Amino acid sequence: MLNPSEYEAWYQTARGSWIAGREFDLMRRLLDAPDGATLLDVGCGTGHFSRRFAAAGLRVAGLDPDPAMLGHARDLGGGVSYLLGTGTELSFGDNAYDYVTAVTSLCFIADPERALREMWRVARRAVLLGLLNRRNLLYRQKRDRGAYRGARWDTSAEVRHWMLALEPAPRIMSRSAIFMPGGGAFARAAEAVLPCVLPWGAFLAVVLRKPEHRELISENKLRHGNGE
């Protein structure tokens, strides 16, 4: 079981802060949610990304099965409502939230298809997944080690397989970030120029958008990891 304080402390390190910032920027641009929209963050842990979505103008609820994680998240504040629950049995009605996210939490759920069906049911506009990408150097370095122990590493092809059971059929878009996860000067320089359309970043962001909410996202906006 992860220690909440230690888990959250990683985001305050130089490497953790840089990685989380890159991941959030990619998710925010890919989701393209308007101010005031509602968002359910499934598997929110200590609420790091929940708070970031809230700070970006969304009305956020975080859901997690670990009471200790939720307790730590509540202590950190940030204008997020926190709820105890699991991703495979969401206790919300259909279309209860505009958006549903799962940031590196689906990889710890044994039945991702079931969880995705639940998130799709609850989402009115779109579901955003933040995944550990198997097509990256980090997979070779970290699989089954430390905080990654027991995690599943996925690809966009697997998400396309999971989404076959979704109704209505979604429109899918995927992008990646953190091509060199070391976080040093060279990694940061490379991140600034490598386009996020490349599928080899350690962090894979996939948005599944419902047909009636197919907001157009400029390709120029998503061409590079830095949004330029």
mmCIF file with all atom_site columns, C-alpha atoms in Angstrom:
data_model
loop_
_atom_site.group_PDB
_atom_site.id
_atom_site.type_symbol
_atom_site.label_atom_id
_atom_site.label_alt_id
_atom_site.label_comp_id
_atom_site.label_asym_id
_atom_site.label_entity_id
_atom_site.label_seq_id
_atom_site.pdbx_PDB_ins_code
_atom_site.Cartn_x
_atom_site.Cartn_y
_atom_site.Cartn_z
_atom_site.occupancy
_atom_site.B_iso_or_equiv
_atom_site.pdbx_formal_charge
_atom_site.auth_seq_id
_atom_site.auth_comp_id
_atom_site.auth_asym_id
_atom_site.auth_atom_id
_atom_site.pdbx_PDB_model_num
ATOM 1   C CA . MET A 1 1   ? 0.000   0.000  0.000   1.00 0.00 ? 1   MET A CA 1
ATOM 2   C CA . LEU A 1 2   ? 1.393   3.388  -1.008  1.00 0.00 ? 2   LEU A CA 1
ATOM 3   C CA . ASN A 1 3   ? 2.050   5.993  1.659   1.00 0.00 ? 3   ASN A CA 1
ATOM 4   C CA . PRO A 1 4   ? -0.033  9.080  0.725   1.00 0.00 ? 4   PRO A CA 1
ATOM 5   C CA . SER A 1 5   ? 2.536   11.590 1.983   1.00 0.00 ? 5   SER A CA 1
ATOM 6   C CA . GLU A 1 6   ? 5.381   9.925  0.092   1.00 0.00 ? 6   GLU A CA 1
ATOM 7   C CA . TYR A 1 7   ? 3.252   9.583  -3.022  1.00 0.00 ? 7   TYR A CA 1
ATOM 8   C CA . GLU A 1 8   ? 2.342   13.275 -3.025  1.00 0.00 ? 8   GLU A CA 1
ATOM 9   C CA . ALA A 1 9   ? 5.910   14.319 -2.157  1.00 0.00 ? 9   ALA A CA 1
ATOM 10  C CA . TRP A 1 10  ? 7.110   12.918 -5.496  1.00 0.00 ? 10  TRP A CA 1
ATOM 11  C CA . TYR A 1 11  ? 5.174   15.655 -7.292  1.00 0.00 ? 11  TYR A CA 1
ATOM 12  C CA . GLN A 1 12  ? 7.214   18.246 -5.394  1.00 0.00 ? 12  GLN A CA 1
ATOM 13  C CA . THR A 1 13  ? 10.548  16.932 -6.671  1.00 0.00 ? 13  THR A CA 1
ATOM 14  C CA . ALA A 1 14  ? 12.117  18.612 -9.706  1.00 0.00 ? 14  ALA A CA 1
ATOM 15  C CA . ARG A 1 15  ? 11.533  15.555 -11.904 1.00 0.00 ? 15  ARG A CA 1
ATOM 16  C CA . GLY A 1 16  ? 8.049   14.845 -10.567 1.00 0.00 ? 16  GLY A CA 1
ATOM 17  C CA . SER A 1 17  ? 6.934   18.451 -10.972 1.00 0.00 ? 17  SER A CA 1
ATOM 18  C CA . TRP A 1 18  ? 8.179   18.574 -14.571 1.00 0.00 ? 18  TRP A CA 1
ATOM 19  C CA . ILE A 1 19  ? 6.599   15.251 -15.537 1.00 0.00 ? 19  ILE A CA 1
ATOM 20  C CA . ALA A 1 20  ? 3.247   16.050 -13.921 1.00 0.00 ? 20  ALA A CA 1
ATOM 21  C CA . GLY A 1 21  ? 3.211   19.456 -15.576 1.00 0.00 ? 21  GLY A CA 1
ATOM 22  C CA . ARG A 1 22  ? 3.789   17.978 -19.016 1.00 0.00 ? 22  ARG A CA 1
ATOM 23  C CA . GLU A 1 23  ? 1.149   15.324 -18.455 1.00 0.00 ? 23  GLU A CA 1
ATOM 24  C CA . PHE A 1 24  ? -1.452  17.802 -17.274 1.00 0.00 ? 24  PHE A CA 1
ATOM 25  C CA . ASP A 1 25  ? -0.818  20.249 -20.111 1.00 0.00 ? 25  ASP A CA 1
ATOM 26  C CA . LEU A 1 26  ? -1.331  17.449 -22.632 1.00 0.00 ? 26  LEU A CA 1
ATOM 27  C CA . MET A 1 27  ? -4.539  16.231 -20.952 1.00 0.00 ? 27  MET A CA 1
ATOM 28  C CA . ARG A 1 28  ? -5.961  19.729 -20.604 1.00 0.00 ? 28  ARG A CA 1
ATOM 29  C CA . ARG A 1 29  ? -5.444  20.504 -24.286 1.00 0.00 ? 29  ARG A CA 1
ATOM 30  C CA . LEU A 1 30  ? -6.728  17.123 -25.410 1.00 0.00 ? 30  LEU A CA 1
ATOM 31  C CA . LEU A 1 31  ? -9.851  17.309 -23.238 1.00 0.00 ? 31  LEU A CA 1
ATOM 32  C CA . ASP A 1 32  ? -10.553 20.925 -24.270 1.00 0.00 ? 32  ASP A CA 1
ATOM 33  C CA . ALA A 1 33  ? -13.200 21.337 -21.556 1.00 0.00 ? 33  ALA A CA 1
ATOM 34  C CA . PRO A 1 34  ? -15.008 24.664 -21.099 1.00 0.00 ? 34  PRO A CA 1
ATOM 35  C CA . ASP A 1 35  ? -14.900 26.560 -17.807 1.00 0.00 ? 35  ASP A CA 1
ATOM 36  C CA . GLY A 1 36  ? -17.487 25.368 -15.326 1.00 0.00 ? 36  GLY A CA 1
ATOM 37  C CA . ALA A 1 37  ? -17.846 21.875 -16.774 1.00 0.00 ? 37  ALA A CA 1
ATOM 38  C CA . THR A 1 38  ? -18.133 19.003 -14.316 1.00 0.00 ? 38  THR A CA 1
ATOM 39  C CA . LEU A 1 39  ? -15.465 16.312 -14.103 1.00 0.00 ? 39  LEU A CA 1
ATOM 40  C CA . LEU A 1 40  ? -15.165 13.037 -12.204 1.00 0.00 ? 40  LEU A CA 1
ATOM 41  C CA . ASP A 1 41  ? -11.567 11.932 -11.612 1.00 0.00 ? 41  ASP A CA 1
ATOM 42  C CA . VAL A 1 42  ? -11.598 8.144  -11.127 1.00 0.00 ? 42  VAL A CA 1
ATOM 43  C CA . GLY A 1 43  ? -8.736  6.746  -9.052  1.00 0.00 ? 43  GLY A CA 1
ATOM 44  C CA . CYS A 1 44  ? -7.699  10.226 -7.965  1.00 0.00 ? 44  CYS A CA 1
ATOM 45  C CA . GLY A 1 45  ? -5.266  9.097  -5.253  1.00 0.00 ? 45  GLY A CA 1
ATOM 46  C CA . THR A 1 46  ? -4.047  12.145 -3.329  1.00 0.00 ? 46  THR A CA 1
ATOM 47  C CA . GLY A 1 47  ? -5.915  14.405 -5.761  1.00 0.00 ? 47  GLY A CA 1
ATOM 48  C CA . HIS A 1 48  ? -2.935  15.960 -7.536  1.00 0.00 ? 48  HIS A CA 1
ATOM 49  C CA . PHE A 1 49  ? -4.571  16.056 -10.964 1.00 0.00 ? 49  PHE A CA 1
ATOM 50  C CA . SER A 1 50  ? -8.028  16.620 -9.483  1.00 0.00 ? 50  SER A CA 1
ATOM 51  C CA . ARG A 1 51  ? -6.752  19.882 -7.984  1.00 0.00 ? 51  ARG A CA 1
ATOM 52  C CA . ARG A 1 52  ? -5.133  20.872 -11.252 1.00 0.00 ? 52  ARG A CA 1
ATOM 53  C CA . PHE A 1 53  ? -8.358  20.352 -13.183 1.00 0.00 ? 53  PHE A CA 1
ATOM 54  C CA . ALA A 1 54  ? -10.189 22.393 -10.535 1.00 0.00 ? 54  ALA A CA 1
ATOM 55  C CA . ALA A 1 55  ? -7.620  25.184 -10.776 1.00 0.00 ? 55  ALA A CA 1
ATOM 56  C CA . ALA A 1 56  ? -8.198  25.183 -14.548 1.00 0.00 ? 56  ALA A CA 1
ATOM 57  C CA . GLY A 1 57  ? -11.839 26.133 -13.994 1.00 0.00 ? 57  GLY A CA 1
ATOM 58  C CA . LEU A 1 58  ? -13.658 22.800 -13.788 1.00 0.00 ? 58  LEU A CA 1
ATOM 59  C CA . ARG A 1 59  ? -15.993 21.577 -11.043 1.00 0.00 ? 59  ARG A CA 1
ATOM 60  C CA . VAL A 1 60  ? -14.256 18.401 -9.910  1.00 0.00 ? 60  VAL A CA 1
ATOM 61  C CA . ALA A 1 61  ? -15.085 15.345 -7.840  1.00 0.00 ? 61  ALA A CA 1
ATOM 62  C CA . GLY A 1 62  ? -12.353 12.821 -7.071  1.00 0.00 ? 62  GLY A CA 1
ATOM 63  C CA . LEU A 1 63  ? -13.110 9.138  -6.532  1.00 0.00 ? 63  LEU A CA 1
ATOM 64  C CA . ASP A 1 64  ? -10.784 6.564  -4.976  1.00 0.00 ? 64  ASP A CA 1
ATOM 65  C CA . PRO A 1 65  ? -11.105 3.229  -3.111  1.00 0.00 ? 65  PRO A CA 1
ATOM 66  C CA . ASP A 1 66  ? -8.372  4.082  -0.578  1.00 0.00 ? 66  ASP A CA 1
ATOM 67  C CA . PRO A 1 67  ? -9.618  6.046  2.476   1.00 0.00 ? 67  PRO A CA 1
ATOM 68  C CA . ALA A 1 68  ? -6.056  7.056  3.405   1.00 0.00 ? 68  ALA A CA 1
ATOM 69  C CA . MET A 1 69  ? -5.451  8.602  -0.003  1.00 0.00 ? 69  MET A CA 1
ATOM 70  C CA . LEU A 1 70  ? -8.756  10.456 0.158   1.00 0.00 ? 70  LEU A CA 1
ATOM 71  C CA . GLY A 1 71  ? -8.016  11.705 3.657   1.00 0.00 ? 71  GLY A CA 1
ATOM 72  C CA . HIS A 1 72  ? -4.713  13.154 2.485   1.00 0.00 ? 72  HIS A CA 1
ATOM 73  C CA . ALA A 1 73  ? -6.401  14.673 -0.559  1.00 0.00 ? 73  ALA A CA 1
ATOM 74  C CA . ARG A 1 74  ? -9.018  16.377 1.599   1.00 0.00 ? 74  ARG A CA 1
ATOM 75  C CA . ASP A 1 75  ? -6.300  17.801 3.836   1.00 0.00 ? 75  ASP A CA 1
ATOM 76  C CA . LEU A 1 76  ? -4.692  19.419 0.784   1.00 0.00 ? 76  LEU A CA 1
ATOM 77  C CA . GLY A 1 77  ? -7.922  21.217 -0.168  1.00 0.00 ? 77  GLY A CA 1
ATOM 78  C CA . GLY A 1 78  ? -8.090  22.688 -3.644  1.00 0.00 ? 78  GLY A CA 1
ATOM 79  C CA . GLY A 1 79  ? -11.851 22.962 -4.062  1.00 0.00 ? 79  GLY A CA 1
ATOM 80  C CA . VAL A 1 80  ? -12.415 19.282 -4.954  1.00 0.00 ? 80  VAL A CA 1
ATOM 81  C CA . SER A 1 81  ? -15.138 17.021 -3.557  1.00 0.00 ? 81  SER A CA 1
ATOM 82  C CA . TYR A 1 82  ? -13.813 13.561 -2.692  1.00 0.00 ? 82  TYR A CA 1
ATOM 83  C CA . LEU A 1 83  ? -15.788 10.328 -2.714  1.00 0.00 ? 83  LEU A CA 1
ATOM 84  C CA . LEU A 1 84  ? -15.021 6.731  -1.759  1.00 0.00 ? 84  LEU A CA 1
ATOM 85  C CA . GLY A 1 85  ? -15.653 4.242  -4.555  1.00 0.00 ? 85  GLY A CA 1
ATOM 86  C CA . THR A 1 86  ? -14.281 2.010  -7.304  1.00 0.00 ? 86  THR A CA 1
ATOM 87  C CA . GLY A 1 87  ? -13.996 2.538  -11.035 1.00 0.00 ? 87  GLY A CA 1
ATOM 88  C CA . THR A 1 88  ? -15.843 -0.639 -11.937 1.00 0.00 ? 88  THR A CA 1
ATOM 89  C CA . GLU A 1 89  ? -19.009 0.272  -10.006 1.00 0.00 ? 89  GLU A CA 1
ATOM 90  C CA . LEU A 1 90  ? -19.704 3.993  -10.271 1.00 0.00 ? 90  LEU A CA 1
ATOM 91  C CA . SER A 1 91  ? -22.666 4.995  -8.135  1.00 0.00 ? 91  SER A CA 1
ATOM 92  C CA . PHE A 1 92  ? -23.826 7.761  -10.458 1.00 0.00 ? 92  PHE A CA 1
ATOM 93  C CA . GLY A 1 93  ? -26.591 8.039  -13.023 1.00 0.00 ? 93  GLY A CA 1
ATOM 94  C CA . ASP A 1 94  ? -26.050 8.097  -16.766 1.00 0.00 ? 94  ASP A CA 1
ATOM 95  C CA . ASN A 1 95  ? -24.428 11.315 -18.048 1.00 0.00 ? 95  ASN A CA 1
ATOM 96  C CA . ALA A 1 96  ? -23.901 12.523 -14.466 1.00 0.00 ? 96  ALA A CA 1
ATOM 97  C CA . TYR A 1 97  ? -20.663 14.390 -15.299 1.00 0.00 ? 97  TYR A CA 1
ATOM 98  C CA . ASP A 1 98  ? -19.565 16.254 -18.418 1.00 0.00 ? 98  ASP A CA 1
ATOM 99  C CA . TYR A 1 99  ? -16.187 14.525 -18.346 1.00 0.00 ? 99  TYR A CA 1
ATOM 100 C CA . VAL A 1 100 ? -14.673 11.502 -16.633 1.00 0.00 ? 100 VAL A CA 1
ATOM 101 C CA . THR A 1 101 ? -10.916 11.049 -16.275 1.00 0.00 ? 101 THR A CA 1
ATOM 102 C CA . ALA A 1 102 ? -8.690  8.220  -15.073 1.00 0.00 ? 102 ALA A CA 1
ATOM 103 C CA . VAL A 1 103 ? -5.058  9.301  -14.771 1.00 0.00 ? 103 VAL A CA 1
ATOM 104 C CA . THR A 1 104 ? -2.687  6.329  -14.362 1.00 0.00 ? 104 THR A CA 1
ATOM 105 C CA . SER A 1 105 ? -5.393  4.565  -12.357 1.00 0.00 ? 105 SER A CA 1
ATOM 106 C CA . LEU A 1 106 ? -6.982  2.349  -15.008 1.00 0.00 ? 106 LEU A CA 1
ATOM 107 C CA . CYS A 1 107 ? -3.656  0.486  -15.204 1.00 0.00 ? 107 CYS A CA 1
ATOM 108 C CA . PHE A 1 108 ? -4.311  -0.862 -11.684 1.00 0.00 ? 108 PHE A CA 1
ATOM 109 C CA . ILE A 1 109 ? -7.849  -2.065 -12.469 1.00 0.00 ? 109 ILE A CA 1
ATOM 110 C CA . ALA A 1 110 ? -7.967  -5.737 -13.419 1.00 0.00 ? 110 ALA A CA 1
ATOM 111 C CA . ASP A 1 111 ? -10.987 -5.334 -15.715 1.00 0.00 ? 111 ASP A CA 1
ATOM 112 C CA . PRO A 1 112 ? -10.325 -2.157 -17.748 1.00 0.00 ? 112 PRO A CA 1
ATOM 113 C CA . GLU A 1 113 ? -13.173 -2.831 -20.186 1.00 0.00 ? 113 GLU A CA 1
ATOM 114 C CA . ARG A 1 114 ? -15.721 -2.891 -17.382 1.00 0.00 ? 114 ARG A CA 1
ATOM 115 C CA . ALA A 1 115 ? -14.294 0.280  -15.854 1.00 0.00 ? 115 ALA A CA 1
ATOM 116 C CA . LEU A 1 116 ? -14.310 2.029  -19.224 1.00 0.00 ? 116 LEU A CA 1
ATOM 117 C CA . ARG A 1 117 ? -17.953 1.050  -19.809 1.00 0.00 ? 117 ARG A CA 1
ATOM 118 C CA . GLU A 1 118 ? -18.851 2.567  -16.449 1.00 0.00 ? 118 GLU A CA 1
ATOM 119 C CA . MET A 1 119 ? -16.945 5.765  -17.147 1.00 0.00 ? 119 MET A CA 1
ATOM 120 C CA . TRP A 1 120 ? -18.522 6.015  -20.604 1.00 0.00 ? 120 TRP A CA 1
ATOM 121 C CA . ARG A 1 121 ? -21.976 5.611  -19.081 1.00 0.00 ? 121 ARG A CA 1
ATOM 122 C CA . VAL A 1 122 ? -21.398 8.366  -16.529 1.00 0.00 ? 122 VAL A CA 1
ATOM 123 C CA . ALA A 1 123 ? -19.736 10.816 -18.959 1.00 0.00 ? 123 ALA A CA 1
ATOM 124 C CA . ARG A 1 124 ? -21.936 13.183 -20.952 1.00 0.00 ? 124 ARG A CA 1
ATOM 125 C CA . ARG A 1 125 ? -19.222 14.517 -23.262 1.00 0.00 ? 125 ARG A CA 1
ATOM 126 C CA . ALA A 1 126 ? -15.996 12.527 -23.072 1.00 0.00 ? 126 ALA A CA 1
ATOM 127 C CA . VAL A 1 127 ? -13.721 10.149 -21.170 1.00 0.00 ? 127 VAL A CA 1
ATOM 128 C CA . LEU A 1 128 ? -10.011 10.901 -20.861 1.00 0.00 ? 128 LEU A CA 1
ATOM 129 C CA . LEU A 1 129 ? -7.526  8.152  -19.991 1.00 0.00 ? 129 LEU A CA 1
ATOM 130 C CA . GLY A 1 130 ? -3.961  8.795  -18.835 1.00 0.00 ? 130 GLY A CA 1
ATOM 131 C CA . LEU A 1 131 ? -2.090  5.529  -19.383 1.00 0.00 ? 131 LEU A CA 1
ATOM 132 C CA . LEU A 1 132 ? 1.356   4.055  -18.875 1.00 0.00 ? 132 LEU A CA 1
ATOM 133 C CA . ASN A 1 133 ? 2.620   3.491  -22.405 1.00 0.00 ? 133 ASN A CA 1
ATOM 134 C CA . ARG A 1 134 ? 4.224   0.131  -23.142 1.00 0.00 ? 134 ARG A CA 1
ATOM 135 C CA . ARG A 1 135 ? 6.003   1.614  -26.174 1.00 0.00 ? 135 ARG A CA 1
ATOM 136 C CA . ASN A 1 136 ? 8.521   3.599  -24.165 1.00 0.00 ? 136 ASN A CA 1
ATOM 137 C CA . LEU A 1 137 ? 11.885  3.253  -22.454 1.00 0.00 ? 137 LEU A CA 1
ATOM 138 C CA . LEU A 1 138 ? 10.242  3.702  -19.046 1.00 0.00 ? 138 LEU A CA 1
ATOM 139 C CA . TYR A 1 139 ? 8.453   0.379  -19.485 1.00 0.00 ? 139 TYR A CA 1
ATOM 140 C CA . ARG A 1 140 ? 11.788  -1.449 -19.683 1.00 0.00 ? 140 ARG A CA 1
ATOM 141 C CA . GLN A 1 141 ? 13.188  0.472  -16.742 1.00 0.00 ? 141 GLN A CA 1
ATOM 142 C CA . LYS A 1 142 ? 10.274  0.474  -14.289 1.00 0.00 ? 142 LYS A CA 1
ATOM 143 C CA . ARG A 1 143 ? 7.819   -2.363 -14.958 1.00 0.00 ? 143 ARG A CA 1
ATOM 144 C CA . ASP A 1 144 ? 7.008   -4.268 -11.755 1.00 0.00 ? 144 ASP A CA 1
ATOM 145 C CA . ARG A 1 145 ? 9.266   -1.989 -9.708  1.00 0.00 ? 145 ARG A CA 1
ATOM 146 C CA . GLY A 1 146 ? 8.443   0.419  -6.910  1.00 0.00 ? 146 GLY A CA 1
ATOM 147 C CA . ALA A 1 147 ? 5.201   2.349  -7.425  1.00 0.00 ? 147 ALA A CA 1
ATOM 148 C CA . TYR A 1 148 ? 4.797   0.611  -10.798 1.00 0.00 ? 148 TYR A CA 1
ATOM 149 C CA . ARG A 1 149 ? 4.588   -2.852 -9.249  1.00 0.00 ? 149 ARG A CA 1
ATOM 150 C CA . GLY A 1 150 ? 1.414   -4.567 -10.447 1.00 0.00 ? 150 GLY A CA 1
ATOM 151 C CA . ALA A 1 151 ? 0.634   -1.908 -13.045 1.00 0.00 ? 151 ALA A CA 1
ATOM 152 C CA . ARG A 1 152 ? -0.479  -2.789 -16.548 1.00 0.00 ? 152 ARG A CA 1
ATOM 153 C CA . TRP A 1 153 ? 1.215   -0.960 -19.431 1.00 0.00 ? 153 TRP A CA 1
ATOM 154 C CA . ASP A 1 154 ? -1.097  -0.296 -22.354 1.00 0.00 ? 154 ASP A CA 1
ATOM 155 C CA . THR A 1 155 ? -1.144  0.979  -25.940 1.00 0.00 ? 155 THR A CA 1
ATOM 156 C CA . SER A 1 156 ? -3.734  2.879  -27.953 1.00 0.00 ? 156 SER A CA 1
ATOM 157 C CA . ALA A 1 157 ? -4.496  -0.378 -29.814 1.00 0.00 ? 157 ALA A CA 1
ATOM 158 C CA . GLU A 1 158 ? -5.735  -1.907 -26.561 1.00 0.00 ? 158 GLU A CA 1
ATOM 159 C CA . VAL A 1 159 ? -7.957  1.090  -25.907 1.00 0.00 ? 159 VAL A CA 1
ATOM 160 C CA . ARG A 1 160 ? -9.435  0.676  -29.388 1.00 0.00 ? 160 ARG A CA 1
ATOM 161 C CA . HIS A 1 161 ? -10.233 -2.919 -28.477 1.00 0.00 ? 161 HIS A CA 1
ATOM 162 C CA . TRP A 1 162 ? -11.855 -1.916 -25.174 1.00 0.00 ? 162 TRP A CA 1
ATOM 163 C CA . MET A 1 163 ? -14.014 0.709  -26.873 1.00 0.00 ? 163 MET A CA 1
ATOM 164 C CA . LEU A 1 164 ? -15.683 -1.820 -29.202 1.00 0.00 ? 164 LEU A CA 1
ATOM 165 C CA . ALA A 1 165 ? -18.290 -2.481 -26.502 1.00 0.00 ? 165 ALA A CA 1
ATOM 166 C CA . LEU A 1 166 ? -19.120 1.198  -26.002 1.00 0.00 ? 166 LEU A CA 1
ATOM 167 C CA . GLU A 1 167 ? -22.421 2.661  -27.148 1.00 0.00 ? 167 GLU A CA 1
ATOM 168 C CA . PRO A 1 168 ? -22.620 5.049  -28.839 1.00 0.00 ? 168 PRO A CA 1
ATOM 169 C CA . ALA A 1 169 ? -19.295 4.423  -30.590 1.00 0.00 ? 169 ALA A CA 1
ATOM 170 C CA . PRO A 1 170 ? -16.773 7.107  -29.576 1.00 0.00 ? 170 PRO A CA 1
ATOM 171 C CA . ARG A 1 171 ? -14.454 9.255  -31.607 1.00 0.00 ? 171 ARG A CA 1
ATOM 172 C CA . ILE A 1 172 ? -10.926 8.554  -30.347 1.00 0.00 ? 172 ILE A CA 1
ATOM 173 C CA . MET A 1 173 ? -7.774  10.686 -30.283 1.00 0.00 ? 173 MET A CA 1
ATOM 174 C CA . SER A 1 174 ? -4.477  9.818  -28.613 1.00 0.00 ? 174 SER A CA 1
ATOM 175 C CA . ARG A 1 175 ? -1.303  11.789 -27.917 1.00 0.00 ? 175 ARG A CA 1
ATOM 176 C CA . SER A 1 176 ? 1.781   11.097 -25.790 1.00 0.00 ? 176 SER A CA 1
ATOM 177 C CA . ALA A 1 177 ? 4.348   12.934 -23.677 1.00 0.00 ? 177 ALA A CA 1
ATOM 178 C CA . ILE A 1 178 ? 7.510   12.284 -21.613 1.00 0.00 ? 178 ILE A CA 1
ATOM 179 C CA . PHE A 1 179 ? 9.603   10.770 -24.379 1.00 0.00 ? 179 PHE A CA 1
ATOM 180 C CA . MET A 1 180 ? 12.714  10.663 -22.187 1.00 0.00 ? 180 MET A CA 1
ATOM 181 C CA . PRO A 1 181 ? 11.520  10.195 -18.602 1.00 0.00 ? 181 PRO A CA 1
ATOM 182 C CA . GLY A 1 182 ? 14.822  11.045 -16.916 1.00 0.00 ? 182 GLY A CA 1
ATOM 183 C CA . GLY A 1 183 ? 13.749  14.667 -16.627 1.00 0.00 ? 183 GLY A CA 1
ATOM 184 C CA . GLY A 1 184 ? 17.201  16.172 -17.199 1.00 0.00 ? 184 GLY A CA 1
ATOM 185 C CA . ALA A 1 185 ? 18.148  19.066 -19.462 1.00 0.00 ? 185 ALA A CA 1
ATOM 186 C CA . PHE A 1 186 ? 18.406  16.894 -22.584 1.00 0.00 ? 186 PHE A CA 1
ATOM 187 C CA . ALA A 1 187 ? 15.037  15.249 -21.876 1.00 0.00 ? 187 ALA A CA 1
ATOM 188 C CA . ARG A 1 188 ? 13.381  18.626 -21.475 1.00 0.00 ? 188 ARG A CA 1
ATOM 189 C CA . ALA A 1 189 ? 14.937  19.983 -24.641 1.00 0.00 ? 189 ALA A CA 1
ATOM 190 C CA . ALA A 1 190 ? 13.769  16.940 -26.579 1.00 0.00 ? 190 ALA A CA 1
ATOM 191 C CA . GLU A 1 191 ? 10.271  17.253 -25.126 1.00 0.00 ? 191 GLU A CA 1
ATOM 192 C CA . ALA A 1 192 ? 10.046  20.818 -26.393 1.00 0.00 ? 192 ALA A CA 1
ATOM 193 C CA . VAL A 1 193 ? 10.559  19.789 -30.030 1.00 0.00 ? 193 VAL A CA 1
ATOM 194 C CA . LEU A 1 194 ? 9.135   16.260 -30.341 1.00 0.00 ? 194 LEU A CA 1
ATOM 195 C CA . PRO A 1 195 ? 5.506   16.319 -31.537 1.00 0.00 ? 195 PRO A CA 1
ATOM 196 C CA . CYS A 1 196 ? 2.957   14.770 -29.213 1.00 0.00 ? 196 CYS A CA 1
ATOM 197 C CA . VAL A 1 197 ? 1.434   12.871 -32.156 1.00 0.00 ? 197 VAL A CA 1
ATOM 198 C CA . LEU A 1 198 ? 4.364   10.451 -31.833 1.00 0.00 ? 198 LEU A CA 1
ATOM 199 C CA . PRO A 1 199 ? 3.156   7.351  -29.937 1.00 0.00 ? 199 PRO A CA 1
ATOM 200 C CA . TRP A 1 200 ? 6.325   6.702  -27.913 1.00 0.00 ? 200 TRP A CA 1
ATOM 201 C CA . GLY A 1 201 ? 5.984   8.943  -24.861 1.00 0.00 ? 201 GLY A CA 1
ATOM 202 C CA . ALA A 1 202 ? 5.864   7.233  -21.468 1.00 0.00 ? 202 ALA A CA 1
ATOM 203 C CA . PHE A 1 203 ? 2.508   8.927  -20.805 1.00 0.00 ? 203 PHE A CA 1
ATOM 204 C CA . LEU A 1 204 ? -0.278  8.111  -23.231 1.00 0.00 ? 204 LEU A CA 1
ATOM 205 C CA . ALA A 1 205 ? -3.361  10.344 -23.150 1.00 0.00 ? 205 ALA A CA 1
ATOM 206 C CA . VAL A 1 206 ? -6.457  9.036  -24.933 1.00 0.00 ? 206 VAL A CA 1
ATOM 207 C CA . VAL A 1 207 ? -9.749  10.910 -25.227 1.00 0.00 ? 207 VAL A CA 1
ATOM 208 C CA . LEU A 1 208 ? -12.979 9.147  -26.183 1.00 0.00 ? 208 LEU A CA 1
ATOM 209 C CA . ARG A 1 209 ? -15.567 11.702 -27.225 1.00 0.00 ? 209 ARG A CA 1
ATOM 210 C CA . LYS A 1 210 ? -19.294 11.096 -27.549 1.00 0.00 ? 210 LYS A CA 1
ATOM 211 C CA . PRO A 1 211 ? -20.758 11.715 -31.023 1.00 0.00 ? 211 PRO A CA 1
ATOM 212 C CA . GLU A 1 212 ? -23.018 14.569 -29.938 1.00 0.00 ? 212 GLU A CA 1
ATOM 213 C CA . HIS A 1 213 ? -20.025 16.392 -28.408 1.00 0.00 ? 213 HIS A CA 1
ATOM 214 C CA . ARG A 1 214 ? -17.357 16.197 -31.098 1.00 0.00 ? 214 ARG A CA 1
ATOM 215 C CA . GLU A 1 215 ? -15.695 19.514 -30.390 1.00 0.00 ? 215 GLU A CA 1
ATOM 216 C CA . LEU A 1 216 ? -13.034 20.211 -32.978 1.00 0.00 ? 216 LEU A CA 1
ATOM 217 C CA . ILE A 1 217 ? -9.497  20.523 -31.641 1.00 0.00 ? 217 ILE A CA 1
ATOM 218 C CA . SER A 1 218 ? -6.971  22.327 -33.803 1.00 0.00 ? 218 SER A CA 1
ATOM 219 C CA . GLU A 1 219 ? -4.194  20.049 -35.030 1.00 0.00 ? 219 GLU A CA 1
ATOM 220 C CA . ASN A 1 220 ? -1.825  23.001 -34.668 1.00 0.00 ? 220 ASN A CA 1
ATOM 221 C CA . LYS A 1 221 ? -2.792  23.160 -30.992 1.00 0.00 ? 221 LYS A CA 1
ATOM 222 C CA . LEU A 1 222 ? -1.788  19.529 -30.463 1.00 0.00 ? 222 LEU A CA 1
ATOM 223 C CA . ARG A 1 223 ? 1.133   19.255 -32.851 1.00 0.00 ? 223 ARG A CA 1
ATOM 224 C CA . HIS A 1 224 ? 3.808   19.694 -30.191 1.00 0.00 ? 224 HIS A CA 1
ATOM 225 C CA . GLY A 1 225 ? 3.994   18.659 -26.558 1.00 0.00 ? 225 GLY A CA 1
ATOM 226 C CA . ASN A 1 226 ? 4.391   22.323 -25.596 1.00 0.00 ? 226 ASN A CA 1
ATOM 227 C CA . GLY A 1 227 ? 1.272   23.341 -27.518 1.00 0.00 ? 227 GLY A CA 1
ATOM 228 C CA . GLU A 1 228 ? 3.169   25.536 -29.972 1.00 0.00 ? 228 GLU A CA 1
#
